[in-house]
Amino acid sequence: MSNAIMPIYAPAPVSPVRGEGAWLIESDGTRWLDCIGGVATTALGHCHPALVGALTDQAAQLWHVSNALRIPGQQALAAKLTAACFADVAFFCNSGTEAVEAAIKTARRYHSTRGAPERIDVIGFHGSFHGRTYAAINAAGNAAYLEGLGPALPGYLHLAIDDHDGLAAAAARGTTAAVIVEPVQGEGGARALVDADLVRIRRVCDANGILLIHDEVQSGMGRTGRLFAHQWVEGASPDIMAIAKALGGGFPVGACLATHAAASGMTVAAHGSTFGGNPLAMAVAGAAFDVISDPETLAHARAVAIRLRDGLGDLVGDVVTEVRGKGLLIGLKLAPNNRAFIAAARDHHLLLSGCGDNCARILPPLTLGFDEADIIVDRVAATIACHAFAEAA
Ligand code: PLP
């Protein structure tokens, strides 16, 4: 059969037809321990009963109406999200990159509607990832994602996280609209920013009238053991935040959250989306929010993350040289090629996700059992011990 899919992905030779919690099952019954988790999306595992119930109930009632009409589920989810963080208002979309796009537009419009249209610059950081739309690839500034797409857009600057002087100088130029940062970098290599850097960035923004955008598309919705990763840090809250991935537990939905002040430029017709926030997405995301934000779910996520990290930490050596990230956003820094390691892990029916800086990511559901955490550790150990890596080490 010819392949009619644009060849932009290189999928692993695994074809799941069913999911149960942390497990994926192929048609012949082969079971895989899923630490890709839809790339940090299926935070409640596969087919969580609360999500299946919300989806099927809503599917029998109403799927989609567009934002030309009122959608009560949006009001309900926006109220829950804003009550749980710094934000006052939400805009719903369908993906992480759209949430980032909305965040950048929100920041630029804030300044332009306050009489400062020259403030368009967005400062991003090396190693970041914000998605694949033009604003997102320009904000992240990773040359690989810009390749073949013409010139980089004006209005984007990139700095190293520890370039304190560079940030202070760029912030003082008077043309900066926003700083965008992932509190825990995901795709770039599972790197948790140190608390002091998050606080310093907040202070630089405050001192210069700049809006702070947190991209919590990957780190948010319980992944680090708090609802949002920045909530671990006192004095680091953003003005605008992009979320997606686990927001729908596997159903496509994203959101841009903001304070009233930061969103003041987002007036009628300033932005929009046909599908964003439709009744089906709101029903599933509402159910996902209720389970993820339950203190018991978050406490379990923290406890199982400690168990997993302790076990993985014991494996650090010549092959896995470091365990990094935060909570259940775990990166294994590897000496051998990460693609080869991930392929070898499949020999042990363990699915890992690749990311930058030659890391493999472990992104299990927040509901992972302690016994399952131990199985992950055993399978990583078996992968490390496999012939090719043992010889190389
Ligand atoms: N921002 C971050 C931090 C991400 O990790 C991702 C996806 O991996 C995105 C944005 C883009 O999200 P999406 O693929 O849903 O557009």
CSV table of C-alpha atoms and ligand atoms in Angstrom, one decimal:
chain,number,residue,atom,x,y,z
A,1,MET,CA,0.0,0.0,0.0
A,2,SER,CA,1.4,3.4,-0.9
A,3,ASN,CA,1.8,5.9,2.0
A,4,ALA,CA,-0.5,8.8,1.6
A,5,ILE,CA,0.7,10.6,4.7
A,6,MET,CA,3.1,13.6,4.4
A,7,PRO,CA,6.4,12.1,5.5
A,8,ILE,CA,7.1,14.5,8.3
A,9,TYR,CA,7.0,11.9,11.1
A,10,ALA,CA,9.1,8.8,11.6
A,11,PRO,CA,6.8,6.6,13.7
A,12,ALA,CA,8.1,3.7,15.7
A,13,PRO,CA,6.9,0.3,14.5
A,14,VAL,CA,4.2,0.1,17.2
A,15,SER,CA,0.5,0.2,16.3
A,16,PRO,CA,-1.7,0.4,19.4
A,17,VAL,CA,-5.4,-0.2,19.0
A,18,ARG,CA,-6.4,0.1,22.7
A,19,GLY,CA,-5.2,1.8,25.8
A,20,GLU,CA,-5.6,1.0,29.5
A,21,GLY,CA,-4.1,3.5,32.0
A,22,ALA,CA,-0.3,3.5,31.4
A,23,TRP,CA,-0.5,0.6,28.9
A,24,LEU,CA,-1.0,0.5,25.1
A,25,ILE,CA,-2.1,-2.7,23.5
A,26,GLU,CA,-1.7,-3.9,19.9
A,27,SER,CA,-4.2,-6.0,17.9
A,28,ASP,CA,-2.2,-9.2,18.7
A,29,GLY,CA,-2.3,-8.4,22.4
A,30,THR,CA,1.2,-7.1,22.7
A,31,ARG,CA,1.4,-4.7,25.7
A,32,TRP,CA,3.6,-1.6,25.9
A,33,LEU,CA,4.4,0.5,29.0
A,34,ASP,CA,3.6,3.9,27.6
A,35,CYS,CA,6.0,6.6,28.8
A,36,ILE,CA,5.4,8.8,25.8
A,37,GLY,CA,1.9,9.4,27.0
A,38,GLY,CA,0.8,11.2,23.8
A,39,VAL,CA,3.8,13.4,24.5
A,40,ALA,CA,2.7,14.5,28.0
A,41,THR,CA,-0.9,14.6,27.0
A,42,THR,CA,-2.7,11.5,28.4
A,43,ALA,CA,-2.1,12.7,32.0
A,44,LEU,CA,-4.8,10.4,33.4
A,45,GLY,CA,-3.7,7.4,31.3
A,46,HIS,CA,-5.6,5.9,28.5
A,47,CYS,CA,-9.4,5.6,28.7
A,48,HIS,CA,-9.9,7.1,32.2
A,49,PRO,CA,-13.5,6.4,33.1
A,50,ALA,CA,-14.3,10.0,33.9
A,51,LEU,CA,-13.1,11.2,30.5
A,52,VAL,CA,-14.8,8.4,28.6
A,53,GLY,CA,-18.0,9.2,30.4
A,54,ALA,CA,-17.7,13.0,29.8
A,55,LEU,CA,-16.9,12.4,26.1
A,56,THR,CA,-19.7,9.9,25.4
A,57,ASP,CA,-22.3,11.8,27.3
A,58,GLN,CA,-21.5,15.0,25.5
A,59,ALA,CA,-21.2,13.2,22.1
A,60,ALA,CA,-24.8,12.2,22.5
A,61,GLN,CA,-25.9,15.8,23.1
A,62,LEU,CA,-24.0,18.4,21.2
A,63,TRP,CA,-20.6,18.5,19.6
A,64,HIS,CA,-20.0,21.9,18.0
A,65,VAL,CA,-21.8,25.2,17.6
A,66,SER,CA,-18.9,27.8,17.0
A,67,ASN,CA,-18.2,30.9,19.0
A,68,ALA,CA,-21.1,32.7,17.4
A,69,LEU,CA,-23.2,31.3,20.2
A,70,ARG,CA,-22.7,30.9,23.9
A,71,ILE,CA,-21.0,27.8,25.2
A,72,PRO,CA,-21.7,27.2,28.8
A,73,GLY,CA,-18.9,24.6,29.1
A,74,GLN,CA,-16.4,27.4,28.3
A,75,GLN,CA,-17.7,29.5,31.2
A,76,ALA,CA,-17.5,26.5,33.5
A,77,LEU,CA,-13.9,25.5,32.6
A,78,ALA,CA,-12.7,29.1,32.5
A,79,ALA,CA,-14.1,29.6,36.0
A,80,LYS,CA,-12.2,26.5,37.2
A,81,LEU,CA,-8.9,27.4,35.6
A,82,THR,CA,-8.9,31.0,36.7
A,83,ALA,CA,-9.8,30.1,40.2
A,84,ALA,CA,-6.8,27.8,40.3
A,85,CYS,CA,-4.1,30.3,39.2
A,86,PHE,CA,-3.1,33.9,38.6
A,87,ALA,CA,-5.4,34.4,35.6
A,88,ASP,CA,-8.8,36.1,35.3
A,89,VAL,CA,-9.8,35.2,31.8
A,90,ALA,CA,-9.3,32.3,29.2
A,91,PHE,CA,-9.4,31.9,25.5
A,92,PHE,CA,-9.9,28.4,24.2
A,93,CYS,CA,-8.2,26.9,21.2
A,94,ASN,CA,-7.2,23.5,19.9
A,95,SER,CA,-3.5,23.0,20.5
A,96,GLY,CA,-0.4,24.2,22.3
A,97,THR,CA,1.0,26.3,19.4
A,98,GLU,CA,-2.3,28.1,19.1
A,99,ALA,CA,-2.3,28.9,22.8
A,100,VAL,CA,1.2,30.4,22.3
A,101,GLU,CA,0.0,32.3,19.3
A,102,ALA,CA,-2.8,33.7,21.3
A,103,ALA,CA,-0.4,34.6,24.2
A,104,ILE,CA,1.9,36.5,21.9
A,105,LYS,CA,-1.0,38.4,20.2
A,106,THR,CA,-2.4,39.2,23.7
A,107,ALA,CA,0.9,40.7,24.7
A,108,ARG,CA,1.4,42.8,21.6
A,109,ARG,CA,-2.2,44.1,21.7
A,110,TYR,CA,-1.8,45.0,25.3
A,111,HIS,CA,0.9,47.4,24.4
A,112,SER,CA,-0.6,48.7,21.2
A,113,THR,CA,-3.9,49.5,22.8
A,114,ARG,CA,-2.0,51.4,25.5
A,115,GLY,CA,-0.4,53.6,22.9
A,116,ALA,CA,2.9,51.7,22.6
A,117,PRO,CA,2.6,49.9,19.2
A,118,GLU,CA,6.4,49.8,18.9
A,119,ARG,CA,6.5,47.3,21.7
A,120,ILE,CA,6.5,44.1,19.6
A,121,ASP,CA,9.6,42.2,20.6
A,122,VAL,CA,9.3,38.9,22.2
A,123,ILE,CA,12.3,37.6,24.2
A,124,GLY,CA,12.7,33.8,24.2
A,125,PHE,CA,15.3,31.5,25.5
A,126,HIS,CA,17.8,29.0,24.0
A,127,GLY,CA,16.6,25.4,24.2
A,128,SER,CA,12.9,26.4,24.3
A,129,PHE,CA,10.1,25.0,22.2
A,130,HIS,CA,6.7,26.6,21.7
A,131,GLY,CA,5.1,24.7,18.8
A,132,ARG,CA,5.1,24.9,15.0
A,133,THR,CA,3.2,28.0,13.9
A,134,TYR,CA,5.2,30.9,12.6
A,135,ALA,CA,5.0,32.9,15.9
A,136,ALA,CA,6.0,29.8,17.9
A,137,ILE,CA,9.0,28.8,15.8
A,138,ASN,CA,10.2,32.3,15.8
A,139,ALA,CA,9.7,32.7,19.5
A,140,ALA,CA,11.7,29.5,20.2
A,141,GLY,CA,14.4,30.5,17.7
A,142,ASN,CA,15.6,26.9,17.0
A,143,ALA,CA,17.2,27.2,13.6
A,144,ALA,CA,16.1,23.7,12.6
A,145,TYR,CA,12.5,24.6,12.8
A,146,LEU,CA,13.0,27.7,10.7
A,147,GLU,CA,14.8,26.0,7.9
A,148,GLY,CA,13.4,26.4,4.5
A,149,LEU,CA,10.7,28.8,5.6
A,150,GLY,CA,12.2,32.0,4.5
A,151,PRO,CA,13.5,34.8,6.7
A,152,ALA,CA,13.0,34.7,10.4
A,153,LEU,CA,10.2,37.1,11.5
A,154,PRO,CA,11.2,40.5,13.0
A,155,GLY,CA,10.4,41.1,16.7
A,156,TYR,CA,12.0,37.9,18.3
A,157,LEU,CA,15.1,37.8,20.3
A,158,HIS,CA,16.8,34.8,22.0
A,159,LEU,CA,19.0,34.7,25.0
A,160,ALA,CA,20.6,32.1,27.2
A,161,ILE,CA,18.7,31.6,30.4
A,162,ASP,CA,21.7,32.7,32.5
A,163,ASP,CA,22.4,35.8,30.4
A,164,HIS,CA,21.3,38.2,33.1
A,165,ASP,CA,22.9,41.2,31.5
A,166,GLY,CA,21.5,40.4,28.0
A,167,LEU,CA,18.0,40.2,29.4
A,168,ALA,CA,18.3,43.4,31.4
A,169,ALA,CA,19.6,45.2,28.3
A,170,ALA,CA,17.0,43.8,25.9
A,171,ALA,CA,14.2,44.6,28.4
A,172,ALA,CA,15.3,48.2,28.7
A,173,ARG,CA,15.2,48.9,25.0
A,174,GLY,CA,11.6,50.0,25.1
A,175,THR,CA,10.5,47.8,22.2
A,176,THR,CA,9.9,44.7,24.2
A,177,ALA,CA,6.3,43.4,24.5
A,178,ALA,CA,6.9,40.1,26.3
A,179,VAL,CA,9.2,37.5,27.6
A,180,ILE,CA,8.2,33.9,27.0
A,181,VAL,CA,9.6,31.0,29.0
A,182,GLU,CA,8.8,27.4,29.8
A,183,PRO,CA,9.2,26.9,33.6
A,184,VAL,CA,10.4,23.4,32.7
A,185,GLN,CA,11.7,23.0,29.2
A,186,GLY,CA,10.3,19.9,27.6
A,187,GLU,CA,11.3,19.3,24.0
A,188,GLY,CA,14.6,21.1,24.5
A,189,GLY,CA,15.8,18.5,26.9
A,190,ALA,CA,13.6,18.2,30.1
A,191,ARG,CA,15.4,21.1,31.9
A,192,ALA,CA,13.8,22.6,35.0
A,193,LEU,CA,14.6,26.2,35.4
A,194,VAL,CA,16.0,27.1,38.7
A,195,ASP,CA,13.6,29.0,40.9
A,196,ALA,CA,15.8,32.1,41.1
A,197,ASP,CA,15.8,32.5,37.3
A,198,LEU,CA,12.0,32.4,37.2
A,199,VAL,CA,11.8,35.1,39.9
A,200,ARG,CA,14.5,37.2,38.3
A,201,ILE,CA,12.7,37.1,34.9
A,202,ARG,CA,9.5,38.1,36.6
A,203,ARG,CA,11.3,41.1,38.3
A,204,VAL,CA,12.9,42.2,35.0
A,205,CYS,CA,9.5,42.2,33.4
A,206,ASP,CA,7.9,44.2,36.2
A,207,ALA,CA,10.7,46.7,36.2
A,208,ASN,CA,10.3,47.4,32.5
A,209,GLY,CA,6.5,47.2,31.9
A,210,ILE,CA,6.9,43.9,30.0
A,211,LEU,CA,4.4,41.1,30.1
A,212,LEU,CA,5.6,37.6,31.2
A,213,ILE,CA,4.3,34.6,29.3
A,214,HIS,CA,4.7,31.2,30.7
A,215,ASP,CA,4.5,28.3,28.2
A,216,GLU,CA,3.1,25.5,30.4
A,217,VAL,CA,1.8,23.5,27.5
A,218,GLN,CA,3.9,20.6,28.6
A,219,SER,CA,4.8,21.4,32.3
A,220,GLY,CA,1.2,22.4,33.3
A,221,MET,CA,-1.9,20.4,34.3
A,222,GLY,CA,-0.2,18.4,37.1
A,223,ARG,CA,2.9,17.1,35.2
A,224,THR,CA,5.3,18.4,37.8
A,225,GLY,CA,3.1,17.5,40.8
A,226,ARG,CA,1.5,21.0,41.1
A,227,LEU,CA,-1.3,22.1,38.8
A,228,PHE,CA,1.2,24.5,37.1
A,229,ALA,CA,4.9,24.3,37.4
A,230,HIS,CA,5.4,27.9,38.2
A,231,GLN,CA,3.3,27.3,41.4
A,232,TRP,CA,6.3,25.7,43.0
A,233,VAL,CA,8.0,29.1,43.0
A,234,GLU,CA,7.0,32.1,45.1
A,235,GLY,CA,6.9,35.4,43.1
A,236,ALA,CA,7.2,33.9,39.6
A,237,SER,CA,3.6,34.0,38.3
A,238,PRO,CA,3.1,35.1,34.7
A,239,ASP,CA,0.7,37.6,33.2
A,240,ILE,CA,-0.2,35.2,30.4
A,241,MET,CA,0.0,31.4,30.2
A,242,ALA,CA,-0.3,29.0,27.4
A,243,ILE,CA,-1.6,25.5,28.2
A,244,ALA,CA,-2.8,22.5,26.2
A,245,LYS,CA,-1.7,18.8,26.1
A,246,ALA,CA,-3.0,17.3,29.4
A,247,LEU,CA,-5.8,20.0,29.5
A,248,GLY,CA,-7.9,17.6,27.5
A,249,GLY,CA,-6.2,14.4,28.6
A,250,GLY,CA,-5.9,13.4,25.0
A,251,PHE,CA,-8.7,15.4,23.4
A,252,PRO,CA,-7.3,18.3,21.4
A,253,VAL,CA,-7.8,21.5,23.4
A,254,GLY,CA,-5.6,24.4,24.4
A,255,ALA,CA,-6.1,27.7,26.3
A,256,CYS,CA,-4.5,31.1,26.7
A,257,LEU,CA,-5.0,32.4,30.3
A,258,ALA,CA,-4.3,36.0,31.3
A,259,THR,CA,-5.0,38.6,33.9
A,260,HIS,CA,-7.6,41.2,33.2
A,261,ALA,CA,-4.9,43.8,32.6
A,262,ALA,CA,-2.8,41.6,30.3
A,263,ALA,CA,-5.9,40.7,28.2
A,264,SER,CA,-7.1,44.3,28.0
A,265,GLY,CA,-6.3,44.5,24.3
A,266,MET,CA,-8.2,41.4,23.4
A,267,THR,CA,-11.4,43.1,22.4
A,268,VAL,CA,-14.2,41.8,20.0
A,269,ALA,CA,-12.7,40.4,16.8
A,270,ALA,CA,-9.1,40.7,18.0
A,271,HIS,CA,-8.7,36.9,17.7
A,272,GLY,CA,-10.8,33.8,17.2
A,273,SER,CA,-11.1,30.1,16.4
A,274,THR,CA,-13.8,28.0,14.7
A,275,PHE,CA,-13.3,24.9,16.8
A,276,GLY,CA,-11.8,26.5,19.9
A,277,GLY,CA,-13.7,25.7,23.1
A,278,ASN,CA,-16.4,23.6,21.5
A,279,PRO,CA,-18.8,21.7,23.7
A,280,LEU,CA,-17.1,18.4,23.2
A,281,ALA,CA,-13.7,19.7,24.1
A,282,MET,CA,-15.1,21.6,27.1
A,283,ALA,CA,-16.8,18.5,28.4
A,284,VAL,CA,-13.7,16.4,28.3
A,285,ALA,CA,-11.4,19.2,29.6
A,286,GLY,CA,-13.8,20.0,32.4
A,287,ALA,CA,-13.7,16.4,33.5
A,288,ALA,CA,-10.0,16.2,33.2
A,289,PHE,CA,-9.5,19.3,35.2
A,290,ASP,CA,-11.7,17.9,38.0
A,291,VAL,CA,-9.5,14.8,38.3
A,292,ILE,CA,-6.1,16.4,37.8
A,293,SER,CA,-6.7,19.3,40.2
A,294,ASP,CA,-7.9,17.0,42.9
A,295,PRO,CA,-5.3,17.3,45.7
A,296,GLU,CA,-5.2,13.5,45.9
A,297,THR,CA,-4.2,13.2,42.2
A,298,LEU,CA,-1.5,15.8,42.6
A,299,ALA,CA,-0.2,14.2,45.8
A,300,HIS,CA,0.0,10.8,44.1
A,301,ALA,CA,1.8,12.3,41.2
A,302,ARG,CA,4.4,13.8,43.5
A,303,ALA,CA,4.8,10.5,45.4
A,304,VAL,CA,5.1,8.3,42.4
A,305,ALA,CA,7.5,10.8,40.8
A,306,ILE,CA,9.8,10.5,43.8
A,307,ARG,CA,9.7,6.7,43.6
A,308,LEU,CA,10.5,6.7,39.9
A,309,ARG,CA,13.2,9.3,40.1
A,310,ASP,CA,14.9,7.5,43.0
A,311,GLY,CA,14.9,4.3,41.1
A,312,LEU,CA,16.2,5.9,37.9
A,313,GLY,CA,18.8,7.9,39.9
A,314,ASP,CA,20.2,4.5,41.1
A,315,LEU,CA,20.8,3.7,37.4
A,316,VAL,CA,23.0,6.8,36.7
A,317,GLY,CA,26.4,5.7,35.3
A,318,ASP,CA,28.1,5.4,32.0
A,319,VAL,CA,24.9,5.1,29.9
A,320,VAL,CA,22.4,7.3,31.7
A,321,THR,CA,24.5,10.2,32.9
A,322,GLU,CA,21.8,12.3,34.6
A,323,VAL,CA,18.1,12.2,35.5
A,324,ARG,CA,16.6,15.7,35.0
A,325,GLY,CA,13.3,17.6,34.7
A,326,LYS,CA,10.7,18.0,37.4
A,327,GLY,CA,8.0,15.7,38.8
A,328,LEU,CA,6.8,13.3,36.0
A,329,LEU,CA,8.5,15.3,33.3
A,330,ILE,CA,11.6,13.2,33.4
A,331,GLY,CA,14.6,13.4,31.2
A,332,LEU,CA,17.4,10.8,31.0
A,333,LYS,CA,20.5,12.4,29.7
A,334,LEU,CA,22.3,9.7,27.6
A,335,ALA,CA,25.9,8.9,26.6
A,336,PRO,CA,24.8,6.8,23.7
A,337,ASN,CA,22.6,8.2,20.9
A,338,ASN,CA,19.1,8.8,22.4
A,339,ARG,CA,17.3,7.4,19.3
A,340,ALA,CA,19.3,4.1,19.6
A,341,PHE,CA,18.5,4.0,23.3
A,342,ILE,CA,14.8,4.5,22.7
A,343,ALA,CA,14.8,1.8,20.1
A,344,ALA,CA,16.5,-0.6,22.5
A,345,ALA,CA,13.9,0.2,25.2
A,346,ARG,CA,11.3,-1.0,22.8
A,347,ASP,CA,12.9,-4.5,23.0
A,348,HIS,CA,11.7,-4.4,26.6
A,349,HIS,CA,8.3,-3.1,25.6
A,350,LEU,CA,9.0,0.3,27.1
A,351,LEU,CA,8.0,3.4,25.0
A,352,LEU,CA,10.1,6.5,25.6
A,353,SER,CA,10.0,9.9,24.0
A,354,GLY,CA,13.0,11.6,22.5
A,355,CYS,CA,13.9,15.2,23.1
A,356,GLY,CA,16.8,17.7,22.7
A,357,ASP,CA,20.3,17.5,24.2
A,358,ASN,CA,20.4,13.8,23.6
A,359,CYS,CA,17.8,12.9,26.2
A,360,ALA,CA,15.0,10.4,26.4
A,361,ARG,CA,11.9,11.5,28.2
A,362,ILE,CA,9.7,9.5,30.6
A,363,LEU,CA,6.2,11.0,30.6
A,364,PRO,CA,3.9,8.6,32.4
A,365,PRO,CA,0.4,9.4,33.5
A,366,LEU,CA,-0.1,11.1,36.9
A,367,THR,CA,-2.1,8.1,37.9
A,368,LEU,CA,0.9,5.7,37.4
A,369,GLY,CA,1.0,2.9,40.1
A,370,PHE,CA,4.0,2.5,42.3
A,371,ASP,CA,4.3,-1.1,40.9
A,372,GLU,CA,4.3,0.4,37.4
A,373,ALA,CA,7.0,2.9,38.4
A,374,ASP,CA,9.1,0.0,39.4
A,375,ILE,CA,8.5,-1.8,36.1
A,376,ILE,CA,9.7,1.3,34.3
A,377,VAL,CA,12.9,1.3,36.3
A,378,ASP,CA,13.4,-2.4,35.7
A,379,ARG,CA,13.0,-1.9,31.9
A,380,VAL,CA,15.3,1.1,31.8
A,381,ALA,CA,17.9,-1.0,33.7
A,382,ALA,CA,17.4,-3.8,31.2
A,383,THR,CA,17.9,-1.4,28.3
A,384,ILE,CA,21.1,0.0,29.9
A,385,ALA,CA,22.3,-3.6,30.4
A,386,CYS,CA,21.6,-4.6,26.8
A,387,HIS,CA,24.6,-5.7,24.8
A,388,ALA,CA,25.2,-2.6,22.7
A,389,PHE,CA,25.2,-0.1,25.6
A,390,ALA,CA,27.0,-2.3,28.0
A,391,GLU,CA,29.8,-2.7,25.4
A,392,ALA,CA,30.0,1.0,24.6
A,393,ALA,CA,30.1,2.0,28.3
B,1,PLP,N1,4.8,24.5,23.9
B,1,PLP,C1,5.4,23.5,24.5
B,1,PLP,C2,6.2,23.8,25.8
B,1,PLP,C3,5.4,22.2,24.0
B,1,PLP,O1,6.0,21.2,24.6
B,1,PLP,C4,4.6,22.0,22.8
B,1,PLP,C5,4.5,20.7,22.2
B,1,PLP,O2,5.3,19.8,22.5
B,1,PLP,C6,3.9,23.1,22.2
B,1,PLP,C7,4.0,24.4,22.8
B,1,PLP,C8,3.1,22.9,21.0
B,1,PLP,O3,1.9,22.2,21.3
B,1,PLP,P1,1.1,21.5,20.1
B,1,PLP,O4,1.9,20.5,19.5
B,1,PLP,O5,-0.1,21.1,20.8
B,1,PLP,O6,0.8,22.6,19.1
